[in-house]
Amino acid sequence: MNTSSSLPLHSRERALVLGGGGSTGNAWLIGVVAGLFEAGLDVTDADLTIGTSAGSTAAAQITSAPPAELLAAILAPAPPPRTAPMGSGGGRTPAGPVVNHLERIKKIIADAQDVADMRRRMGAAALEMEAASNGSWSTQWRTTVAARLPSQHWPERRVLITAVDARTGEPVAFDRDCGVPLADAVAASCSSGMPYRIGDNRYIDGGYRSNAENADLAAGYGRVLVLSPFGGRSLQPLEWGTHLATQVDELGARGSRVETIFPDSNSEHMFGANAMDLSLRPAAARAGYEQGTALAGQLSEFWR
């Protein structure tokens, strides 16, 4: 866990940032939140929850169901895994396609001039994939995502779900007032391969907005807790200024107190090429739970 603090607080409000990290990342996030809750610290009462990719699924889940119930569902015996559409929010994907997907992303980043150019290139590549498909992916993906959500309604507390417009490359942050159903917003944020269709628009993964966390959206909040399954790592060049560490420094310079929680070294192998492996979800959730229970006391003064 890392801490950043500078300048007087300019707000008493609290923001919870849930980063992307695939199926195992979602399980770890739920585990951390459940562990904190079990140890007496409820972070689901944040004034703002920011969810990106797998973190968007977690944001919708923890704001509409008890953390212990969500954790129990992950740890419960599951039927044999099946292949699901590519997306960072959950389904199992064979290792080969995941590695190929990462290589494609790395090439686009290497060819891009900056983060805005990268978003446009990512969107163009996704639209090419859509043009070569039969057009049914969005419908299938929505069904998959909606089944993971305890409620289909936006929560009362403020939640931002990140995505990127595939056609323009412009960043998007869905909320309860945007007119987009919650399941669609989460499905869009988790679309790391094919673009997700909402009406006439197309969207891709919120992790392409800036990074897997998008903690910069918490600007103006006095206390910011960031849960990052990827440990703040990024494939983007440091000079683009999009890394989580840079965003944490900027938040601190504006007066926010920031705490970050990363997976411990014993569980890092579950986040990366293995992040879409459903069989690792229970272990990831347990690792997160252990971290949450261990850190609750240390975070209590900060959050309350």
PDB file of C-alpha atoms in Angstrom:
ATOM      1  CA  MET A   1       0.000   0.000   0.000  1.00  0.00           C
ATOM      2  CA  ASN A   2       1.336   3.431  -0.953  1.00  0.00           C
ATOM      3  CA  THR A   3       0.368   6.883   0.321  1.00  0.00           C
ATOM      4  CA  SER A   4       0.436  10.357  -1.252  1.00  0.00           C
ATOM      5  CA  SER A   5      -0.457  13.548   0.611  1.00  0.00           C
ATOM      6  CA  SER A   6       0.254  17.248   0.055  1.00  0.00           C
ATOM      7  CA  LEU A   7      -1.488  20.605   0.445  1.00  0.00           C
ATOM      8  CA  PRO A   8      -4.558  21.136   2.638  1.00  0.00           C
ATOM      9  CA  LEU A   9      -7.645  19.076   1.849  1.00  0.00           C
ATOM     10  CA  HIS A  10     -10.150  20.942  -0.290  1.00  0.00           C
ATOM     11  CA  SER A  11     -12.966  18.393   0.106  1.00  0.00           C
ATOM     12  CA  ARG A  12     -14.227  15.986   2.757  1.00  0.00           C
ATOM     13  CA  GLU A  13     -15.694  13.675   0.150  1.00  0.00           C
ATOM     14  CA  ARG A  14     -14.244  10.252  -0.594  1.00  0.00           C
ATOM     15  CA  ALA A  15     -13.657   8.513  -3.914  1.00  0.00           C
ATOM     16  CA  LEU A  16     -13.141   4.788  -4.467  1.00  0.00           C
ATOM     17  CA  VAL A  17     -11.283   3.874  -7.675  1.00  0.00           C
ATOM     18  CA  LEU A  18     -11.629   0.295  -8.938  1.00  0.00           C
ATOM     19  CA  GLY A  19      -9.157  -0.551 -11.681  1.00  0.00           C
ATOM     20  CA  GLY A  20      -9.315  -3.061 -14.499  1.00  0.00           C
ATOM     21  CA  GLY A  21      -7.647  -6.451 -14.378  1.00  0.00           C
ATOM     22  CA  GLY A  22      -9.719  -9.125 -16.080  1.00  0.00           C
ATOM     23  CA  SER A  23     -11.673 -11.872 -14.364  1.00  0.00           C
ATOM     24  CA  THR A  24      -9.102 -12.382 -11.622  1.00  0.00           C
ATOM     25  CA  GLY A  25      -8.892  -8.628 -11.121  1.00  0.00           C
ATOM     26  CA  ASN A  26     -12.627  -8.435 -10.533  1.00  0.00           C
ATOM     27  CA  ALA A  27     -12.405 -11.254  -7.973  1.00  0.00           C
ATOM     28  CA  TRP A  28      -9.487  -9.573  -6.187  1.00  0.00           C
ATOM     29  CA  LEU A  29     -11.365  -6.262  -6.016  1.00  0.00           C
ATOM     30  CA  ILE A  30     -14.398  -7.969  -4.465  1.00  0.00           C
ATOM     31  CA  GLY A  31     -12.097  -9.770  -2.044  1.00  0.00           C
ATOM     32  CA  VAL A  32     -10.386  -6.569  -0.897  1.00  0.00           C
ATOM     33  CA  VAL A  33     -13.689  -4.738  -0.389  1.00  0.00           C
ATOM     34  CA  ALA A  34     -15.160  -7.742   1.463  1.00  0.00           C
ATOM     35  CA  GLY A  35     -12.051  -8.034   3.645  1.00  0.00           C
ATOM     36  CA  LEU A  36     -12.148  -4.360   4.561  1.00  0.00           C
ATOM     37  CA  PHE A  37     -15.862  -4.659   5.340  1.00  0.00           C
ATOM     38  CA  GLU A  38     -15.390  -7.762   7.480  1.00  0.00           C
ATOM     39  CA  ALA A  39     -12.715  -5.927   9.482  1.00  0.00           C
ATOM     40  CA  GLY A  40     -15.043  -2.987  10.098  1.00  0.00           C
ATOM     41  CA  LEU A  41     -14.262  -0.603   7.239  1.00  0.00           C
ATOM     42  CA  ASP A  42     -17.023  -0.053   4.674  1.00  0.00           C
ATOM     43  CA  VAL A  43     -15.646   1.590   1.530  1.00  0.00           C
ATOM     44  CA  THR A  44     -18.851   0.975  -0.426  1.00  0.00           C
ATOM     45  CA  ASP A  45     -20.165   4.201   1.131  1.00  0.00           C
ATOM     46  CA  ALA A  46     -17.814   6.281  -1.047  1.00  0.00           C
ATOM     47  CA  ASP A  47     -19.232   9.558  -2.357  1.00  0.00           C
ATOM     48  CA  LEU A  48     -17.890   8.594  -5.786  1.00  0.00           C
ATOM     49  CA  THR A  49     -16.985   5.159  -7.167  1.00  0.00           C
ATOM     50  CA  ILE A  50     -15.006   5.039 -10.411  1.00  0.00           C
ATOM     51  CA  GLY A  51     -15.015   1.742 -12.284  1.00  0.00           C
ATOM     52  CA  THR A  52     -12.906   0.790 -15.279  1.00  0.00           C
ATOM     53  CA  SER A  53     -13.252  -2.463 -17.220  1.00  0.00           C
ATOM     54  CA  ALA A  54     -13.352  -5.280 -14.627  1.00  0.00           C
ATOM     55  CA  GLY A  55     -13.532  -2.497 -12.052  1.00  0.00           C
ATOM     56  CA  SER A  56     -16.748  -1.266 -13.642  1.00  0.00           C
ATOM     57  CA  THR A  57     -18.319  -4.673 -12.988  1.00  0.00           C
ATOM     58  CA  ALA A  58     -17.071  -4.516  -9.396  1.00  0.00           C
ATOM     59  CA  ALA A  59     -18.416  -0.965  -9.003  1.00  0.00           C
ATOM     60  CA  ALA A  60     -21.886  -2.066 -10.107  1.00  0.00           C
ATOM     61  CA  GLN A  61     -21.685  -5.124  -7.860  1.00  0.00           C
ATOM     62  CA  ILE A  62     -20.509  -3.568  -4.574  1.00  0.00           C
ATOM     63  CA  THR A  63     -23.006  -0.707  -4.803  1.00  0.00           C
ATOM     64  CA  SER A  64     -25.965  -3.070  -5.086  1.00  0.00           C
ATOM     65  CA  ALA A  65     -25.083  -6.172  -3.024  1.00  0.00           C
ATOM     66  CA  PRO A  66     -23.323  -6.911   0.295  1.00  0.00           C
ATOM     67  CA  PRO A  67     -19.559  -7.561  -0.116  1.00  0.00           C
ATOM     68  CA  ALA A  68     -19.801 -10.840   1.815  1.00  0.00           C
ATOM     69  CA  GLU A  69     -22.497 -12.102  -0.548  1.00  0.00           C
ATOM     70  CA  LEU A  70     -20.415 -11.211  -3.603  1.00  0.00           C
ATOM     71  CA  LEU A  71     -17.356 -12.916  -2.129  1.00  0.00           C
ATOM     72  CA  ALA A  72     -19.345 -16.050  -1.283  1.00  0.00           C
ATOM     73  CA  ALA A  73     -20.559 -16.270  -4.881  1.00  0.00           C
ATOM     74  CA  ILE A  74     -16.960 -16.262  -6.145  1.00  0.00           C
ATOM     75  CA  LEU A  75     -15.834 -18.893  -3.655  1.00  0.00           C
ATOM     76  CA  ALA A  76     -18.829 -21.170  -4.234  1.00  0.00           C
ATOM     77  CA  PRO A  77     -18.258 -24.322  -6.324  1.00  0.00           C
ATOM     78  CA  ALA A  78     -18.757 -23.419  -9.968  1.00  0.00           C
ATOM     79  CA  PRO A  79     -19.750 -25.457 -13.047  1.00  0.00           C
ATOM     80  CA  PRO A  80     -17.013 -26.225 -15.591  1.00  0.00           C
ATOM     81  CA  PRO A  81     -15.852 -22.961 -17.236  1.00  0.00           C
ATOM     82  CA  ARG A  82     -16.886 -22.152 -20.752  1.00  0.00           C
ATOM     83  CA  THR A  83     -15.367 -19.875 -23.331  1.00  0.00           C
ATOM     84  CA  ALA A  84     -16.851 -16.363 -23.250  1.00  0.00           C
ATOM     85  CA  PRO A  85     -16.482 -13.328 -25.533  1.00  0.00           C
ATOM     86  CA  MET A  86     -13.292 -11.307 -25.114  1.00  0.00           C
ATOM     87  CA  GLY A  87     -13.766  -8.636 -22.463  1.00  0.00           C
ATOM     88  CA  SER A  88     -12.001  -7.575 -19.302  1.00  0.00           C
ATOM     89  CA  GLY A  89     -14.954  -8.041 -16.998  1.00  0.00           C
ATOM     90  CA  GLY A  90     -15.051 -11.755 -16.565  1.00  0.00           C
ATOM     91  CA  GLY A  91     -15.257 -14.650 -19.032  1.00  0.00           C
ATOM     92  CA  ARG A  92     -12.666 -17.323 -19.597  1.00  0.00           C
ATOM     93  CA  THR A  93     -10.500 -16.882 -22.675  1.00  0.00           C
ATOM     94  CA  PRO A  94      -7.810 -19.326 -23.821  1.00  0.00           C
ATOM     95  CA  ALA A  95      -4.224 -18.215 -23.145  1.00  0.00           C
ATOM     96  CA  GLY A  96      -3.366 -17.954 -26.850  1.00  0.00           C
ATOM     97  CA  PRO A  97      -6.007 -15.345 -27.708  1.00  0.00           C
ATOM     98  CA  VAL A  98      -5.086 -13.340 -24.586  1.00  0.00           C
ATOM     99  CA  VAL A  99      -1.409 -13.255 -25.560  1.00  0.00           C
ATOM    100  CA  ASN A 100      -2.290 -12.323 -29.148  1.00  0.00           C
ATOM    101  CA  HIS A 101      -4.597  -9.584 -27.857  1.00  0.00           C
ATOM    102  CA  LEU A 102      -1.814  -8.141 -25.706  1.00  0.00           C
ATOM    103  CA  GLU A 103       0.608  -8.193 -28.629  1.00  0.00           C
ATOM    104  CA  ARG A 104      -1.932  -6.327 -30.772  1.00  0.00           C
ATOM    105  CA  ILE A 105      -2.320  -3.670 -28.069  1.00  0.00           C
ATOM    106  CA  LYS A 106       1.449  -3.301 -27.713  1.00  0.00           C
ATOM    107  CA  LYS A 107       1.833  -2.740 -31.456  1.00  0.00           C
ATOM    108  CA  ILE A 108      -0.875  -0.078 -31.528  1.00  0.00           C
ATOM    109  CA  ILE A 109       0.761   1.707 -28.583  1.00  0.00           C
ATOM    110  CA  ALA A 110       4.173   1.523 -30.269  1.00  0.00           C
ATOM    111  CA  ASP A 111       2.750   3.107 -33.430  1.00  0.00           C
ATOM    112  CA  ALA A 112       0.805   5.846 -31.615  1.00  0.00           C
ATOM    113  CA  GLN A 113       2.099   9.388 -31.072  1.00  0.00           C
ATOM    114  CA  ASP A 114       0.257  10.009 -27.803  1.00  0.00           C
ATOM    115  CA  VAL A 115      -2.668   8.719 -25.746  1.00  0.00           C
ATOM    116  CA  ALA A 116      -5.278  10.447 -27.936  1.00  0.00           C
ATOM    117  CA  ASP A 117      -3.774   8.879 -31.055  1.00  0.00           C
ATOM    118  CA  MET A 118      -3.677   5.514 -29.282  1.00  0.00           C
ATOM    119  CA  ARG A 119      -7.395   5.731 -28.456  1.00  0.00           C
ATOM    120  CA  ARG A 120      -8.239   6.495 -32.079  1.00  0.00           C
ATOM    121  CA  ARG A 121      -6.116   3.594 -33.301  1.00  0.00           C
ATOM    122  CA  MET A 122      -7.634   1.210 -30.745  1.00  0.00           C
ATOM    123  CA  GLY A 123     -11.104   2.269 -31.837  1.00  0.00           C
ATOM    124  CA  ALA A 124     -10.292   1.840 -35.519  1.00  0.00           C
ATOM    125  CA  ALA A 125      -8.882  -1.639 -34.902  1.00  0.00           C
ATOM    126  CA  ALA A 126     -11.991  -2.633 -32.937  1.00  0.00           C
ATOM    127  CA  LEU A 127     -14.284  -1.362 -35.677  1.00  0.00           C
ATOM    128  CA  GLU A 128     -12.347  -3.429 -38.226  1.00  0.00           C
ATOM    129  CA  MET A 129     -12.944  -6.508 -36.094  1.00  0.00           C
ATOM    130  CA  GLU A 130     -16.642  -5.678 -35.925  1.00  0.00           C
ATOM    131  CA  ALA A 131     -16.853  -5.302 -39.707  1.00  0.00           C
ATOM    132  CA  ALA A 132     -15.468  -8.826 -40.093  1.00  0.00           C
ATOM    133  CA  SER A 133     -17.925 -10.326 -37.593  1.00  0.00           C
ATOM    134  CA  ASN A 134     -21.552 -11.402 -37.889  1.00  0.00           C
ATOM    135  CA  GLY A 135     -22.739  -8.479 -35.750  1.00  0.00           C
ATOM    136  CA  SER A 136     -24.141 -10.529 -32.857  1.00  0.00           C
ATOM    137  CA  TRP A 137     -21.316  -9.979 -30.376  1.00  0.00           C
ATOM    138  CA  SER A 138     -22.816  -6.992 -28.551  1.00  0.00           C
ATOM    139  CA  THR A 139     -26.046  -8.834 -27.821  1.00  0.00           C
ATOM    140  CA  GLN A 140     -24.183 -11.859 -26.485  1.00  0.00           C
ATOM    141  CA  TRP A 141     -21.818  -9.730 -24.435  1.00  0.00           C
ATOM    142  CA  ARG A 142     -24.647  -7.749 -22.840  1.00  0.00           C
ATOM    143  CA  THR A 143     -26.317 -10.975 -21.734  1.00  0.00           C
ATOM    144  CA  THR A 144     -23.059 -12.148 -20.171  1.00  0.00           C
ATOM    145  CA  VAL A 145     -22.422  -8.868 -18.375  1.00  0.00           C
ATOM    146  CA  ALA A 146     -25.994  -8.346 -17.182  1.00  0.00           C
ATOM    147  CA  ALA A 147     -25.969 -11.789 -15.559  1.00  0.00           C
ATOM    148  CA  ARG A 148     -23.067 -10.692 -13.351  1.00  0.00           C
ATOM    149  CA  LEU A 149     -24.850  -7.671 -11.922  1.00  0.00           C
ATOM    150  CA  PRO A 150     -26.980  -7.991  -8.767  1.00  0.00           C
ATOM    151  CA  SER A 151     -29.165  -5.125 -10.031  1.00  0.00           C
ATOM    152  CA  GLN A 152     -29.863  -3.668 -13.453  1.00  0.00           C
ATOM    153  CA  HIS A 153     -30.457  -0.217 -11.949  1.00  0.00           C
ATOM    154  CA  TRP A 154     -27.905   2.512 -11.380  1.00  0.00           C
ATOM    155  CA  PRO A 155     -27.121   2.893  -7.655  1.00  0.00           C
ATOM    156  CA  GLU A 156     -28.142   5.975  -5.692  1.00  0.00           C
ATOM    157  CA  ARG A 157     -24.531   6.807  -4.870  1.00  0.00           C
ATOM    158  CA  ARG A 158     -22.519   8.443  -7.642  1.00  0.00           C
ATOM    159  CA  VAL A 159     -20.786   5.931  -9.911  1.00  0.00           C
ATOM    160  CA  LEU A 160     -18.720   6.686 -13.017  1.00  0.00           C
ATOM    161  CA  ILE A 161     -18.143   3.938 -15.588  1.00  0.00           C
ATOM    162  CA  THR A 162     -15.361   4.679 -18.068  1.00  0.00           C
ATOM    163  CA  ALA A 163     -15.214   3.837 -21.778  1.00  0.00           C
ATOM    164  CA  VAL A 164     -13.910   5.248 -25.067  1.00  0.00           C
ATOM    165  CA  ASP A 165     -15.899   6.181 -28.162  1.00  0.00           C
ATOM    166  CA  ALA A 166     -14.575   3.776 -30.813  1.00  0.00           C
ATOM    167  CA  ARG A 167     -15.269   6.136 -33.724  1.00  0.00           C
ATOM    168  CA  THR A 168     -13.779   9.348 -32.306  1.00  0.00           C
ATOM    169  CA  GLY A 169     -11.378   8.084 -29.669  1.00  0.00           C
ATOM    170  CA  GLU A 170     -12.934  10.467 -27.145  1.00  0.00           C
ATOM    171  CA  PRO A 171     -13.095   9.346 -23.499  1.00  0.00           C
ATOM    172  CA  VAL A 172     -16.513   8.701 -21.984  1.00  0.00           C
ATOM    173  CA  ALA A 173     -17.723   8.475 -18.378  1.00  0.00           C
ATOM    174  CA  PHE A 174     -21.216   7.020 -17.997  1.00  0.00           C
ATOM    175  CA  ASP A 175     -23.316   7.824 -14.913  1.00  0.00           C
ATOM    176  CA  ARG A 176     -26.912   7.445 -13.740  1.00  0.00           C
ATOM    177  CA  ASP A 177     -27.943  10.615 -15.607  1.00  0.00           C
ATOM    178  CA  CYS A 178     -26.479   9.670 -18.997  1.00  0.00           C
ATOM    179  CA  GLY A 179     -29.525   7.745 -20.193  1.00  0.00           C
ATOM    180  CA  VAL A 180     -27.539   4.544 -20.775  1.00  0.00           C
ATOM    181  CA  PRO A 181     -28.623   1.442 -18.819  1.00  0.00           C
ATOM    182  CA  LEU A 182     -26.123   0.219 -16.230  1.00  0.00           C
ATOM    183  CA  ALA A 183     -25.545  -3.133 -17.957  1.00  0.00           C
ATOM    184  CA  ASP A 184     -24.722  -1.355 -21.231  1.00  0.00           C
ATOM    185  CA  ALA A 185     -22.288   1.013 -19.526  1.00  0.00           C
ATOM    186  CA  VAL A 186     -20.468  -1.894 -17.864  1.00  0.00           C
ATOM    187  CA  ALA A 187     -20.458  -3.936 -21.082  1.00  0.00           C
ATOM    188  CA  ALA A 188     -18.910  -0.987 -22.933  1.00  0.00           C
ATOM    189  CA  SER A 189     -16.248  -0.475 -20.258  1.00  0.00           C
ATOM    190  CA  CYS A 190     -15.281  -4.166 -20.464  1.00  0.00           C
ATOM    191  CA  SER A 191     -14.989  -4.322 -24.273  1.00  0.00           C
ATOM    192  CA  SER A 192     -11.269  -4.715 -24.752  1.00  0.00           C
ATOM    193  CA  GLY A 193     -11.489  -6.371 -28.163  1.00  0.00           C
ATOM    194  CA  MET A 194     -14.650  -5.890 -30.195  1.00  0.00           C
ATOM    195  CA  PRO A 195     -16.541  -2.592 -29.823  1.00  0.00           C
ATOM    196  CA  TYR A 196     -19.762  -2.633 -27.836  1.00  0.00           C
ATOM    197  CA  ARG A 197     -22.823  -1.171 -29.533  1.00  0.00           C
ATOM    198  CA  ILE A 198     -25.204   1.204 -27.721  1.00  0.00           C
ATOM    199  CA  GLY A 199     -27.725   2.523 -30.221  1.00  0.00           C
ATOM    200  CA  ASP A 200     -25.752   3.904 -33.145  1.00  0.00           C
ATOM    201  CA  ASN A 201     -22.604   4.369 -31.086  1.00  0.00           C
ATOM    202  CA  ARG A 202     -19.664   2.019 -30.515  1.00  0.00           C
ATOM    203  CA  TYR A 203     -17.484   1.883 -27.396  1.00  0.00           C
ATOM    204  CA  ILE A 204     -14.295   0.166 -26.288  1.00  0.00           C
ATOM    205  CA  ASP A 205     -12.675  -0.641 -22.952  1.00  0.00           C
ATOM    206  CA  GLY A 206     -12.383   2.128 -20.360  1.00  0.00           C
ATOM    207  CA  GLY A 207      -8.770   1.132 -19.772  1.00  0.00           C
ATOM    208  CA  TYR A 208      -7.909   2.789 -23.087  1.00  0.00           C
ATOM    209  CA  ARG A 209      -9.098   6.166 -21.752  1.00  0.00           C
ATOM    210  CA  SER A 210      -5.910   6.772 -19.789  1.00  0.00           C
ATOM    211  CA  ASN A 211      -4.941   3.669 -17.837  1.00  0.00           C
ATOM    212  CA  ALA A 212      -6.523   0.732 -16.038  1.00  0.00           C
ATOM    213  CA  GLU A 213      -7.537   2.930 -13.099  1.00  0.00           C
ATOM    214  CA  ASN A 214      -8.448   6.414 -14.434  1.00  0.00           C
ATOM    215  CA  ALA A 215      -7.824   7.856 -10.977  1.00  0.00           C
ATOM    216  CA  ASP A 216      -7.637  11.376 -12.423  1.00  0.00           C
ATOM    217  CA  LEU A 217     -11.456  11.389 -12.441  1.00  0.00           C
ATOM    218  CA  ALA A 218     -11.296  11.617  -8.651  1.00  0.00           C
ATOM    219  CA  ALA A 219      -9.862  15.152  -8.791  1.00  0.00           C
ATOM    220  CA  GLY A 220     -11.574  17.347  -6.221  1.00  0.00           C
ATOM    221  CA  TYR A 221     -12.125  14.578  -3.682  1.00  0.00           C
ATOM    222  CA  GLY A 222     -10.337  14.871  -0.357  1.00  0.00           C
ATOM    223  CA  ARG A 223      -9.625  11.169   0.088  1.00  0.00           C
ATOM    224  CA  VAL A 224      -9.055   8.770  -2.789  1.00  0.00           C
ATOM    225  CA  LEU A 225      -8.635   5.011  -2.352  1.00  0.00           C
ATOM    226  CA  VAL A 226      -7.320   3.230  -5.458  1.00  0.00           C
ATOM    227  CA  LEU A 227      -7.556  -0.552  -5.845  1.00  0.00           C
ATOM    228  CA  SER A 228      -5.365  -1.619  -8.755  1.00  0.00           C
ATOM    229  CA  PRO A 229      -5.243  -5.312  -9.761  1.00  0.00           C
ATOM    230  CA  PHE A 230      -2.437  -4.517 -12.217  1.00  0.00           C
ATOM    231  CA  GLY A 231      -0.419  -2.815  -9.486  1.00  0.00           C
ATOM    232  CA  GLY A 232      -0.314   0.479 -11.363  1.00  0.00           C
ATOM    233  CA  ARG A 233       1.551  -1.087 -14.275  1.00  0.00           C
ATOM    234  CA  SER A 234       0.936   0.243 -17.782  1.00  0.00           C
ATOM    235  CA  LEU A 235       1.984  -0.648 -21.320  1.00  0.00           C
ATOM    236  CA  GLN A 236       2.039   3.022 -22.278  1.00  0.00           C
ATOM    237  CA  PRO A 237       5.247   5.085 -22.414  1.00  0.00           C
ATOM    238  CA  LEU A 238       5.992   6.975 -19.213  1.00  0.00           C
ATOM    239  CA  GLU A 239       6.334  10.229 -21.146  1.00  0.00           C
ATOM    240  CA  TRP A 240       2.636  10.139 -22.034  1.00  0.00           C
ATOM    241  CA  GLY A 241       1.915  11.043 -18.423  1.00  0.00           C
ATOM    242  CA  THR A 242      -0.891   8.514 -18.084  1.00  0.00           C
ATOM    243  CA  HIS A 243       0.578   6.146 -15.490  1.00  0.00           C
ATOM    244  CA  LEU A 244      -1.215   5.704 -12.180  1.00  0.00           C
ATOM    245  CA  ALA A 245       1.800   7.022 -10.264  1.00  0.00           C
ATOM    246  CA  THR A 246       1.611  10.261 -12.250  1.00  0.00           C
ATOM    247  CA  GLN A 247      -2.103  10.596 -11.567  1.00  0.00           C
ATOM    248  CA  VAL A 248      -1.568   9.936  -7.851  1.00  0.00           C
ATOM    249  CA  ASP A 249       1.088  12.666  -7.743  1.00  0.00           C
ATOM    250  CA  GLU A 250      -1.255  15.095  -9.515  1.00  0.00           C
ATOM    251  CA  LEU A 251      -4.112  14.312  -7.139  1.00  0.00           C
ATOM    252  CA  GLY A 252      -1.792  14.863  -4.186  1.00  0.00           C
ATOM    253  CA  ALA A 253      -0.590  18.180  -5.600  1.00  0.00           C
ATOM    254  CA  ARG A 254      -4.220  19.330  -5.741  1.00  0.00           C
ATOM    255  CA  GLY A 255      -4.832  18.501  -2.100  1.00  0.00           C
ATOM    256  CA  SER A 256      -6.170  14.943  -2.183  1.00  0.00           C
ATOM    257  CA  ARG A 257      -4.922  12.264   0.182  1.00  0.00           C
ATOM    258  CA  VAL A 258      -4.428   9.108  -1.837  1.00  0.00           C
ATOM    259  CA  GLU A 259      -3.987   5.498  -0.775  1.00  0.00           C
ATOM    260  CA  THR A 260      -3.303   2.696  -3.266  1.00  0.00           C
ATOM    261  CA  ILE A 261      -3.716  -1.034  -2.745  1.00  0.00           C
ATOM    262  CA  PHE A 262      -1.934  -3.461  -5.098  1.00  0.00           C
ATOM    263  CA  PRO A 263      -1.936  -7.274  -5.097  1.00  0.00           C
ATOM    264  CA  ASP A 264       0.869  -8.664  -2.947  1.00  0.00           C
ATOM    265  CA  SER A 265       3.849 -10.369  -4.521  1.00  0.00           C
ATOM    266  CA  ASN A 266       2.450 -13.850  -3.837  1.00  0.00           C
ATOM    267  CA  SER A 267      -0.584 -13.245  -6.064  1.00  0.00           C
ATOM    268  CA  GLU A 268       0.882 -11.152  -8.898  1.00  0.00           C
ATOM    269  CA  HIS A 269       0.958 -14.165 -11.231  1.00  0.00           C
ATOM    270  CA  MET A 270      -2.853 -14.108 -11.434  1.00  0.00           C
ATOM    271  CA  PHE A 271      -2.983 -10.691 -13.108  1.00  0.00           C
ATOM    272  CA  GLY A 272      -1.692 -10.447 -16.669  1.00  0.00           C
ATOM    273  CA  ALA A 273      -1.772 -13.274 -19.201  1.00  0.00           C
ATOM    274  CA  ASN A 274      -3.781 -15.327 -16.653  1.00  0.00           C
ATOM    275  CA  ALA A 275      -6.260 -12.568 -15.866  1.00  0.00           C
ATOM    276  CA  MET A 276      -9.107 -14.164 -17.849  1.00  0.00           C
ATOM    277  CA  ASP A 277      -8.763 -17.594 -16.230  1.00  0.00           C
ATOM    278  CA  LEU A 278     -11.938 -18.308 -14.262  1.00  0.00           C
ATOM    279  CA  SER A 279     -10.233 -21.107 -12.330  1.00  0.00           C
ATOM    280  CA  LEU A 280      -8.033 -18.485 -10.606  1.00  0.00           C
ATOM    281  CA  ARG A 281     -10.930 -16.341  -9.399  1.00  0.00           C
ATOM    282  CA  PRO A 282     -11.327 -18.010  -5.978  1.00  0.00           C
ATOM    283  CA  ALA A 283      -7.605 -17.699  -5.237  1.00  0.00           C
ATOM    284  CA  ALA A 284      -7.601 -14.061  -6.358  1.00  0.00           C
ATOM    285  CA  ALA A 285     -10.624 -13.302  -4.190  1.00  0.00           C
ATOM    286  CA  ARG A 286      -9.018 -14.951  -1.163  1.00  0.00           C
ATOM    287  CA  ALA A 287      -5.799 -13.006  -1.708  1.00  0.00           C
ATOM    288  CA  GLY A 288      -7.770  -9.769  -1.891  1.00  0.00           C
ATOM    289  CA  TYR A 289      -9.778 -10.676   1.208  1.00  0.00           C
ATOM    290  CA  GLU A 290      -6.619 -11.327   3.218  1.00  0.00           C
ATOM    291  CA  GLN A 291      -5.175  -7.983   2.145  1.00  0.00           C
ATOM    292  CA  GLY A 292      -8.399  -6.162   2.975  1.00  0.00           C
ATOM    293  CA  THR A 293      -8.640  -7.590   6.476  1.00  0.00           C
ATOM    294  CA  ALA A 294      -4.973  -6.830   7.113  1.00  0.00           C
ATOM    295  CA  LEU A 295      -5.200  -3.214   5.888  1.00  0.00           C
ATOM    296  CA  ALA A 296      -8.528  -2.173   7.421  1.00  0.00           C
ATOM    297  CA  GLY A 297      -7.029  -0.839  10.641  1.00  0.00           C
ATOM    298  CA  GLN A 298      -4.359   1.126   8.799  1.00  0.00           C
ATOM    299  CA  LEU A 299      -6.947   2.686   6.479  1.00  0.00           C
ATOM    300  CA  SER A 300      -9.574   3.419   9.100  1.00  0.00           C
ATOM    301  CA  GLU A 301      -8.430   6.948  10.030  1.00  0.00           C
ATOM    302  CA  PHE A 302      -7.842   7.800   6.377  1.00  0.00           C
ATOM    303  CA  TRP A 303     -11.303   6.765   5.193  1.00  0.00           C
ATOM    304  CA  ARG A 304     -13.388   7.905   8.153  1.00  0.00           C
TER     305      ARG A 304
END
